[in-house]
Coordinates of C-alpha atoms in Angstrom, one line a residue:
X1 CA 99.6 263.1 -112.2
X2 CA 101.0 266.0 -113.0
X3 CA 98.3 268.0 -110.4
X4 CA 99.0 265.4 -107.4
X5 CA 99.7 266.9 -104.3
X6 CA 103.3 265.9 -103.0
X7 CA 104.4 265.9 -99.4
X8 CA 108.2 265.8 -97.2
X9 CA 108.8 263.1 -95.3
X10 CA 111.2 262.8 -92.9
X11 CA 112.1 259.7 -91.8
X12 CA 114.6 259.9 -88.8
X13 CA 116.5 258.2 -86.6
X14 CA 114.8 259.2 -83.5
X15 CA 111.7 261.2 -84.4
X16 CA 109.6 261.2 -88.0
X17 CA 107.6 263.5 -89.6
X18 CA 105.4 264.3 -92.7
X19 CA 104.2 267.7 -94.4
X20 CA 102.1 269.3 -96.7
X21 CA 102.9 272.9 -97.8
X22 CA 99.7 274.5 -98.3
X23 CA 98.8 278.5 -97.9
X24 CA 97.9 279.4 -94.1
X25 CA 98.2 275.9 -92.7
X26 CA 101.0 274.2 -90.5
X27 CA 102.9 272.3 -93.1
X28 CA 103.6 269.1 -90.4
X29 CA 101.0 266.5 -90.4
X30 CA 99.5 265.4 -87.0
X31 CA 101.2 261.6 -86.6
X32 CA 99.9 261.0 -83.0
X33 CA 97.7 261.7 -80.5
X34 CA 97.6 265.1 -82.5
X35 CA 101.8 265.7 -82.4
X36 CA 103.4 266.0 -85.5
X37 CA 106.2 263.8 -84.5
X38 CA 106.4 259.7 -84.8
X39 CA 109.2 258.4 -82.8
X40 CA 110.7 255.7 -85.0
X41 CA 110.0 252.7 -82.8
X42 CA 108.4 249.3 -83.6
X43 CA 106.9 247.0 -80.9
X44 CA 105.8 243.5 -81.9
X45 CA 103.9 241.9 -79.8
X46 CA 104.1 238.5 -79.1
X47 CA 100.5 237.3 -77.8
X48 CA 98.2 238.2 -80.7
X49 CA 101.2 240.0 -83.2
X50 CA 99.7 243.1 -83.0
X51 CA 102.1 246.1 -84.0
X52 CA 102.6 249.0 -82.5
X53 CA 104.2 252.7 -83.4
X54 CA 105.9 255.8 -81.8
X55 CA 104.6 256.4 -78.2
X56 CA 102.2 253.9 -78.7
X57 CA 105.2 251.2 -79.0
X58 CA 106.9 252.5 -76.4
X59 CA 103.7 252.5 -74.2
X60 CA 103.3 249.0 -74.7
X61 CA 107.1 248.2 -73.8
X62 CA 107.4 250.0 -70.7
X63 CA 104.1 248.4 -69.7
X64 CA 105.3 245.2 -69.6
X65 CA 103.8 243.5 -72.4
X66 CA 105.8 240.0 -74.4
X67 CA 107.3 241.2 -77.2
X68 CA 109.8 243.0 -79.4
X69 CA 111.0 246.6 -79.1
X70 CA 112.9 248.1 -82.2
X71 CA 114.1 251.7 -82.1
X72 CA 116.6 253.8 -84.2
X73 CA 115.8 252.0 -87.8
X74 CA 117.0 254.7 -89.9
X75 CA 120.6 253.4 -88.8
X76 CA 120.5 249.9 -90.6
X77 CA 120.9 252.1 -93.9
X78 CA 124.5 251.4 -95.0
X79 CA 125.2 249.0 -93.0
X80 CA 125.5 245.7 -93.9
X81 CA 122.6 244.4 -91.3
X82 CA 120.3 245.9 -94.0
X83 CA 120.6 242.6 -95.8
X84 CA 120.2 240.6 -93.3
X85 CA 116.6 240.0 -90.7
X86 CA 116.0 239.3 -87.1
X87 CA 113.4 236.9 -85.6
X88 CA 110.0 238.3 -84.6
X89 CA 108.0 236.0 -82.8
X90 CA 109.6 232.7 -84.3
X91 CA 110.0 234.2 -87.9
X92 CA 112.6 235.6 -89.6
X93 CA 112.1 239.1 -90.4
X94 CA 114.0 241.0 -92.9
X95 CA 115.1 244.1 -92.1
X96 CA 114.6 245.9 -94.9
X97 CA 110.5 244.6 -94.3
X98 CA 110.9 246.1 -91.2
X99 CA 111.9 249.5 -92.4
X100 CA 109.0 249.3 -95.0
X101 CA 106.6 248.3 -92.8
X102 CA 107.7 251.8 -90.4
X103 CA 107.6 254.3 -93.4
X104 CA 103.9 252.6 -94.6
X105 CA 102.4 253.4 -91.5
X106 CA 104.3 256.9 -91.6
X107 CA 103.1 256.8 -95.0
X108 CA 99.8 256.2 -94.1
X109 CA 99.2 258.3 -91.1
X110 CA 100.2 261.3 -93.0
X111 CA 97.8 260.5 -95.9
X112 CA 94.7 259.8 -92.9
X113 CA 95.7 263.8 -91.3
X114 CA 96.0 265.1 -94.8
X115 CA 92.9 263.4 -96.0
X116 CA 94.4 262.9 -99.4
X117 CA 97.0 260.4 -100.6
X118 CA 99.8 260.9 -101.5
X119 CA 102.4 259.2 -104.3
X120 CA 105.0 261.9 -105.0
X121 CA 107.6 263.0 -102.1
X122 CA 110.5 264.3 -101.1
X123 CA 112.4 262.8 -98.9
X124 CA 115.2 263.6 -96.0
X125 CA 118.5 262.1 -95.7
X126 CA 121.4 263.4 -94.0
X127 CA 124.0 264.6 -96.1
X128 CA 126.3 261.2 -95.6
X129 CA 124.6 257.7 -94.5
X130 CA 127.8 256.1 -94.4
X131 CA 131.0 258.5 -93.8
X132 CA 133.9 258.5 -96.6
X133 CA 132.3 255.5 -98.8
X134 CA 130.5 256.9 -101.1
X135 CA 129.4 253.5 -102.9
X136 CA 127.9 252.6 -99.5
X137 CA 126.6 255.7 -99.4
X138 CA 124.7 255.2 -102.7
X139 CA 123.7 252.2 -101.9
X140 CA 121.6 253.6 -98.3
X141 CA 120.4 255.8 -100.8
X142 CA 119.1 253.0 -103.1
X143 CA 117.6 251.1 -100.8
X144 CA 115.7 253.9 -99.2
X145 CA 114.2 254.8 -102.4
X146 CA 113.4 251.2 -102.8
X147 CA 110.9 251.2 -99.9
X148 CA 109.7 253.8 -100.6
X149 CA 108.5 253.0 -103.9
X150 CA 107.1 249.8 -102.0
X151 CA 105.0 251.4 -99.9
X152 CA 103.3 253.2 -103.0
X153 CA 105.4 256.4 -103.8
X154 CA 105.9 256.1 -106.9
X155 CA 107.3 259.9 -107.9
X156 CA 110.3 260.4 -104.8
X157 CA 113.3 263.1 -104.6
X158 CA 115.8 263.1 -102.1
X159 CA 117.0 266.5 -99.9
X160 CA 119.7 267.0 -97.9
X161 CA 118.2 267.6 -94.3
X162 CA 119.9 270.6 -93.2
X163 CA 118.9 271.9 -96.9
X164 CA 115.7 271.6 -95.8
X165 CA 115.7 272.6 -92.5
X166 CA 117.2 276.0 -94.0
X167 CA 114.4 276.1 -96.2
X168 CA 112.2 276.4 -93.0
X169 CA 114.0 279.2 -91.6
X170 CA 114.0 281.2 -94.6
X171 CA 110.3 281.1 -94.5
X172 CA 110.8 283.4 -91.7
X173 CA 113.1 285.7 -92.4
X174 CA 112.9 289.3 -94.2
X175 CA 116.5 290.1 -95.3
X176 CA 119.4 288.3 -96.8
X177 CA 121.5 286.0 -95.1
X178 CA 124.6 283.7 -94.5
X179 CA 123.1 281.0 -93.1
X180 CA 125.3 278.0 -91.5
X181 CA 122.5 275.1 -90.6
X182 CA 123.5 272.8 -87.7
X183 CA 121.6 269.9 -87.8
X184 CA 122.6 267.2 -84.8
X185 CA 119.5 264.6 -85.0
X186 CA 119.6 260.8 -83.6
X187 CA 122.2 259.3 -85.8
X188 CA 124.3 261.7 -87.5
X189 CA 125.6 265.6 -87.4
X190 CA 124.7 267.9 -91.3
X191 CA 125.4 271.2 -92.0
X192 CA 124.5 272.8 -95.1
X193 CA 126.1 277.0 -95.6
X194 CA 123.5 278.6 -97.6
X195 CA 122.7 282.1 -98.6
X196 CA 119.0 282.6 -97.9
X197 CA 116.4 285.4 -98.2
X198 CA 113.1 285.8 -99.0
X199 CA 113.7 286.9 -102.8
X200 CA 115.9 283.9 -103.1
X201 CA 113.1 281.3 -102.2
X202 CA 111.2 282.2 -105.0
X203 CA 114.1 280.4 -107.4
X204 CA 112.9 276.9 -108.7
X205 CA 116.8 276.2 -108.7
X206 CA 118.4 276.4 -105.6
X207 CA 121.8 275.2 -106.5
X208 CA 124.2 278.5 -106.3
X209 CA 122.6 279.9 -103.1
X210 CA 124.3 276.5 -101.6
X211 CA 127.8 277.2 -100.7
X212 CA 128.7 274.3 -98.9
X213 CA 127.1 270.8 -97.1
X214 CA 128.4 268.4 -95.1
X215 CA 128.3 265.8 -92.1
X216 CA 129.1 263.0 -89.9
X217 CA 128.2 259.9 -88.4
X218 CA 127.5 261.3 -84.7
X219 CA 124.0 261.8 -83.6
X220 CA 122.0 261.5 -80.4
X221 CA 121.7 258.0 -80.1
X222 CA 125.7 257.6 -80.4
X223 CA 125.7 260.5 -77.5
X224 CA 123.2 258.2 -75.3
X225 CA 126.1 255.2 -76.1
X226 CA 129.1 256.8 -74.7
X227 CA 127.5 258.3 -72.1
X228 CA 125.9 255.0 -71.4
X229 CA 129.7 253.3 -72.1
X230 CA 131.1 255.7 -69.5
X231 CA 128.8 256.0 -66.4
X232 CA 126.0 252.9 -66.5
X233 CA 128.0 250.5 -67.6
X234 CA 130.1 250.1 -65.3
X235 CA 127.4 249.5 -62.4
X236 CA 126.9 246.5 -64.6
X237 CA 130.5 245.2 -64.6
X238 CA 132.0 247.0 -67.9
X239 CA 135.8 247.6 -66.7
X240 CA 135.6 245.6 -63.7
X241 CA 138.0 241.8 -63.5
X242 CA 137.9 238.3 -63.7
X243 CA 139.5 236.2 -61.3
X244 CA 142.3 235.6 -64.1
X245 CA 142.9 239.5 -63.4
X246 CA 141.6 240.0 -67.0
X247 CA 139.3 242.5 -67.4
X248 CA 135.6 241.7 -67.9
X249 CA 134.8 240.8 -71.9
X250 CA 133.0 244.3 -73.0
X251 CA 131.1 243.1 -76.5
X252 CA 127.8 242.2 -74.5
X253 CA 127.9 246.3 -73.0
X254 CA 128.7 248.0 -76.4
X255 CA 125.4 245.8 -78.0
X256 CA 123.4 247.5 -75.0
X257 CA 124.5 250.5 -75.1
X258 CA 123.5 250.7 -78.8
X259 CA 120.2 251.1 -79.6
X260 CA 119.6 248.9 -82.8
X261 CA 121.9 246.1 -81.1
X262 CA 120.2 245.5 -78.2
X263 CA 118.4 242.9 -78.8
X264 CA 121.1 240.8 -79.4
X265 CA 121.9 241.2 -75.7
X266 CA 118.7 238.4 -75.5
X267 CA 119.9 235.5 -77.0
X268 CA 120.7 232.2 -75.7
X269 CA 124.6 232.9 -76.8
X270 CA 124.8 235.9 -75.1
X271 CA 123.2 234.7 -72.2
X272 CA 125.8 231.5 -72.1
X273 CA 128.5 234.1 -72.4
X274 CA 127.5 236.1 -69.5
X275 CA 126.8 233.4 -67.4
X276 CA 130.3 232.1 -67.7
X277 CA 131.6 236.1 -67.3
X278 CA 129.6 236.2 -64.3
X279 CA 131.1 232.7 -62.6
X280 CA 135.0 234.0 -63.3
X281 CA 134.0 237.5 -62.4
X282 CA 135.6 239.3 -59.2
X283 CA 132.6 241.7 -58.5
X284 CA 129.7 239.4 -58.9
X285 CA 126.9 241.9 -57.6
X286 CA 127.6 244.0 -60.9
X287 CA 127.6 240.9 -62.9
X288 CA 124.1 240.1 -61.3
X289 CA 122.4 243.2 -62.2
X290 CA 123.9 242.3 -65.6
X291 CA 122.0 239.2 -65.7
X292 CA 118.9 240.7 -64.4
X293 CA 118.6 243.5 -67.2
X294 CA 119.0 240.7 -69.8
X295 CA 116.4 238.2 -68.2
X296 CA 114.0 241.0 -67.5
X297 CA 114.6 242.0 -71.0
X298 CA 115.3 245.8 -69.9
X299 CA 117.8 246.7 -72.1
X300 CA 115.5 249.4 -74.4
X301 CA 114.5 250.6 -70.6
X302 CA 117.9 251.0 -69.6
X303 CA 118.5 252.8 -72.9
X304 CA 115.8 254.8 -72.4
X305 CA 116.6 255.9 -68.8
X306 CA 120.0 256.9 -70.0
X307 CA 118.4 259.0 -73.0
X308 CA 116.5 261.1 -70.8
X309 CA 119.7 261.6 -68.2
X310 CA 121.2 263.0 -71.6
X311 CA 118.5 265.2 -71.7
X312 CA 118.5 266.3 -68.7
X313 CA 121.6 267.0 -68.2
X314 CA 121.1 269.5 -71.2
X315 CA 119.4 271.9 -68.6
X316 CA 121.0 271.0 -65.6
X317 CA 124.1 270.1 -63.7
X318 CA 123.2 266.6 -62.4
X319 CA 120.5 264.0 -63.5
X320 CA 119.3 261.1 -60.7
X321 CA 118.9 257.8 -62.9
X322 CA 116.4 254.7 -61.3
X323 CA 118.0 251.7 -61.6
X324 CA 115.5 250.0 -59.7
X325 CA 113.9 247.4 -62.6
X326 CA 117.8 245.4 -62.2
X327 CA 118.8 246.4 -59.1
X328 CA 116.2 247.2 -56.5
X329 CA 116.0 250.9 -54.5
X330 CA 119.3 252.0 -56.2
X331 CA 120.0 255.2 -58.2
X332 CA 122.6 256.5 -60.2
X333 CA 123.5 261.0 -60.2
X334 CA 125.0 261.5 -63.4
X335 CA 126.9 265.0 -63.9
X336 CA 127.4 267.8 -66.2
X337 CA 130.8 267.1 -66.5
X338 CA 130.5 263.5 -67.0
X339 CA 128.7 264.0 -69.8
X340 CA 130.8 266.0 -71.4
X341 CA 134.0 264.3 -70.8
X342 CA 132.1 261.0 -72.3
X343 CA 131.1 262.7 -75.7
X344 CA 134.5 265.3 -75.9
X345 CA 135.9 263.3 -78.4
X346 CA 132.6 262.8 -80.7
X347 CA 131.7 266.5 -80.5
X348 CA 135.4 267.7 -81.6
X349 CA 135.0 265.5 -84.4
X350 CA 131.7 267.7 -85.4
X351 CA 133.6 270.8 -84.5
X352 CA 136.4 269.8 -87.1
X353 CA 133.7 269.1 -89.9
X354 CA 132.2 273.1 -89.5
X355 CA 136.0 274.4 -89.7
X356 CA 136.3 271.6 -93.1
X357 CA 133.2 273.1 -94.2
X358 CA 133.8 276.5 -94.0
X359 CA 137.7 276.5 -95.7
X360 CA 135.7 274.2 -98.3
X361 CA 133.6 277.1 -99.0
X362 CA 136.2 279.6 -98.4
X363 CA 134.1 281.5 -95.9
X364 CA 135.4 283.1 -93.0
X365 CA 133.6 282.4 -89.3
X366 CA 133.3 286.2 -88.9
X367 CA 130.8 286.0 -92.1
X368 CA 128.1 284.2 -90.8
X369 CA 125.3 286.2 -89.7
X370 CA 123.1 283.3 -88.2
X371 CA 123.7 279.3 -86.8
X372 CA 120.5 277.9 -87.7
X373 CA 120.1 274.8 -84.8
X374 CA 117.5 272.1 -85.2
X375 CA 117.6 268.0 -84.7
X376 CA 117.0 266.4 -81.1
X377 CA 120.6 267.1 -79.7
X378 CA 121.1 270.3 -81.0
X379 CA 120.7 271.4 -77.6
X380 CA 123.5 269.4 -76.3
X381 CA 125.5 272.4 -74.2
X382 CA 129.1 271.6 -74.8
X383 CA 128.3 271.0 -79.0
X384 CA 126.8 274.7 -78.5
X385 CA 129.5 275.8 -77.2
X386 CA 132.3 274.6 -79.4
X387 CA 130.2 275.7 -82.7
X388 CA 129.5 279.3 -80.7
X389 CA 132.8 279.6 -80.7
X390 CA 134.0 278.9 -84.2
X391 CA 131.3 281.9 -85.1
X392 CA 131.4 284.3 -82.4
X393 CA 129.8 287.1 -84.6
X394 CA 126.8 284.8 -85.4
X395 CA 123.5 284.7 -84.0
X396 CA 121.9 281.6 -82.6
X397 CA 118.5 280.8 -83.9
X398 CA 116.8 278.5 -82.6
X399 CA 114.4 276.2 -85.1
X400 CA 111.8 273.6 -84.4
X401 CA 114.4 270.3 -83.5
X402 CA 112.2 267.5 -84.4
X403 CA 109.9 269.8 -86.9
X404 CA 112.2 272.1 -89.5
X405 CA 113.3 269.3 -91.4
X406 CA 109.9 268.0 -92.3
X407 CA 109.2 271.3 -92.8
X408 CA 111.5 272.1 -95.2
X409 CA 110.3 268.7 -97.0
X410 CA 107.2 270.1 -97.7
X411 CA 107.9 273.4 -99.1
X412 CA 111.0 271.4 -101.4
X413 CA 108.2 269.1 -102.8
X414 CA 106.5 272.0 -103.8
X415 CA 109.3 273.7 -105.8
X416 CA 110.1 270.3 -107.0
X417 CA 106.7 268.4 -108.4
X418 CA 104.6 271.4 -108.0

């Protein structure tokens, strides 16, 4: 055992990967279609129960095709829905199946690219699951380790992920440096303040050269919700009256705007609900497209179209969103500042948990030489800005988003099962 190979995996919220640190190779495994990435999305069909992953789920949703769309699993850990299942064509599935049967095919993807399998990793998870609850926090931790034993790994560590994604970078570097990691993937926001250099990575212990870590609860996907909350919404009737001058109930457009509620938007209860919202409501047309998103089961669509606004609006001032699967020839121009004023409050929340970090470590801003940015929304302009200017001596360096963790994975398993 002792001479089994051991790999990273990185099982995210958005976006997985897998690697294998070996001399002159790319550590990341090819997951699909030759990319190293595997969104973390399940579709179930409901004709023959096929299953498909990543792109390949997504494929099969947007092509119309009966069945179930899951996205953004990582985010049942440490919640209580962990426990609990969903219905899959008739049957009750259990969610924590669900995860399992995700990081197998990860799993076994990685051990198909690598031609060799694989029973020892280390494995990614941000530096909180579950925010100030550290029993809960434990407890996403467990059951993680868990399925992954399951799924046949039977030796397993766990690493911080912006740990890891500094061990990447260091790979690259040729000097000594005060390294603050920003790591904003799909569900929450880690930093890790590490001292890295190339004399350094040679240490099997790398427990001094870690001055500080930290996070919170605010990724991507809750960036694609408020934006969501704030500008699609309400084309669908969020904010807008009843007859009884009360405004319109708002549960129904939180679970769409969420990515791993969504579904629920499709049951008969729900559908009941808006029905009766719809006969007391004042402007009916939004209430209609409401009910056509839930009967053409469009909500993941919706979600989607509103993800790739976000992006978007990353590189430029406006975005044009097509509405036209619930309401026919209509559009919606999203702006910069839109954006921003929908996630202000969730990105000075991350601000706040650098300047925590750094008087927890007792490190001045001045002192950093390099921010270190990787994850999907680490792009995100207005976070930039706000962490550029807690460290305006610092360099930005950009990393790999969806690839440095998993990166990092592999060279940690190394230093950690050999």
């Amino acid at each position: 055992m002792s001479g089994a190979p051991a790999c990273g995996i990185d099982f995210g919220t958005s976006n997985s990967t897998a690697g294998w640190s070996r001399p002159g190779l790319p550590a990341l495994l090819p997951l699909e279609g030759g990319k190293p990435t595997l969104p973390s999305v399940v579709f179930f069909h409901a004709e023959d129960e096929h299953v498909s992953y990543g792109r390949a789920a997504l494929t099969d949703y947007l092509a119309g095709y009966e069945g179930r769309l899951m996205r953004s699993l990582k985010s049942l850990l440490g919640t209580a829905m962990i426990d609990d299942h969903t219905e899959v064509a008739g049957r009750a599935l259990p969610f924590r199946v669900l995860l399992a049967q995700f990081i197998g095919e990860l799993k076994h993807r990685a051990e198909k690219a690598a031609d060799q399998s694989f029973s020892r990793a280390v494995l990614g998870r941000p530096v909180f699951f579950v925010d100030d609850d550290a029993q809960a926090d434990k407890k996403a931790e467990n059951t993680l380790a868990e399925i992954a034993h399951a799924v046949g790994l039977k030796d397993i560590a766990f690493q911080y992920e912006p740990i890891a994604a500094a061990f990447d970078y260091e790979s690259q570097i040729r000097r000594e440096e005060l390294v603050l990691v920003v790591d904003i993937g799909g569900g929450t926001s880690d930093f890790a303040l590490v001292r890295l250099s190339p004399e350094r990575a040679k240490k099997a212990e790398r427990r001094d050269d870690i001055l500080a870590s930290g996070g919170v609860h605010i990724g991507g996907t809750d960036f694609d919700k408020y934006l969501s909350l704030a500008s699609v919404m309400p084309t669908l009737g969020l904010g807008s009256r009843l007859a009884s001058g009360l405004e319109v109930p708002s549960a129904q457009y939180f679970n769409l705007a969420t990515w791993h509620t969504i579904n629920q938007v499709y049951s008969k209860k729900s559908w009941t609900q808006i029905s009766d919202i719809r006969r007391g409501a004042v402007d009916k047309d939004k209430l209609d497209r409401l009910q056509n998103l839930v009967r053409e089961r469009a909500g993941h669509w919706l979600a989607m179209q509103v993800e790739a606004a976000k992006i978007a609006l990353s590189d430029a001032p406006q975005a044009v969103m097509d509405l036209g699967r619930i309401a026919p020839g209509e559009t919606l121009t999203l702006h910069r500042p839109d954006f921003d004023g929908a996630i202000g409050e969730l990105v000075g929340t991350v601000s706040r948990t650098v300047v925590a970090l750094l008087k927890d470590a007792g490190v001045n801003g001045d002192d950093i030489d390099t921010v270190f940015f990787t994850g999907g929304s680490s792009g995100v302009p207005l976070l930039r800005e706000q962490i550029s200017a807690l460290l305006p001596q610092a360099r930005s360096v950009e990393g790999d988003r969806f690839g440095s963790i998993g990166a990092g994975l592999a060279l940690d398993a190394v230093r950690k099962f050999g």
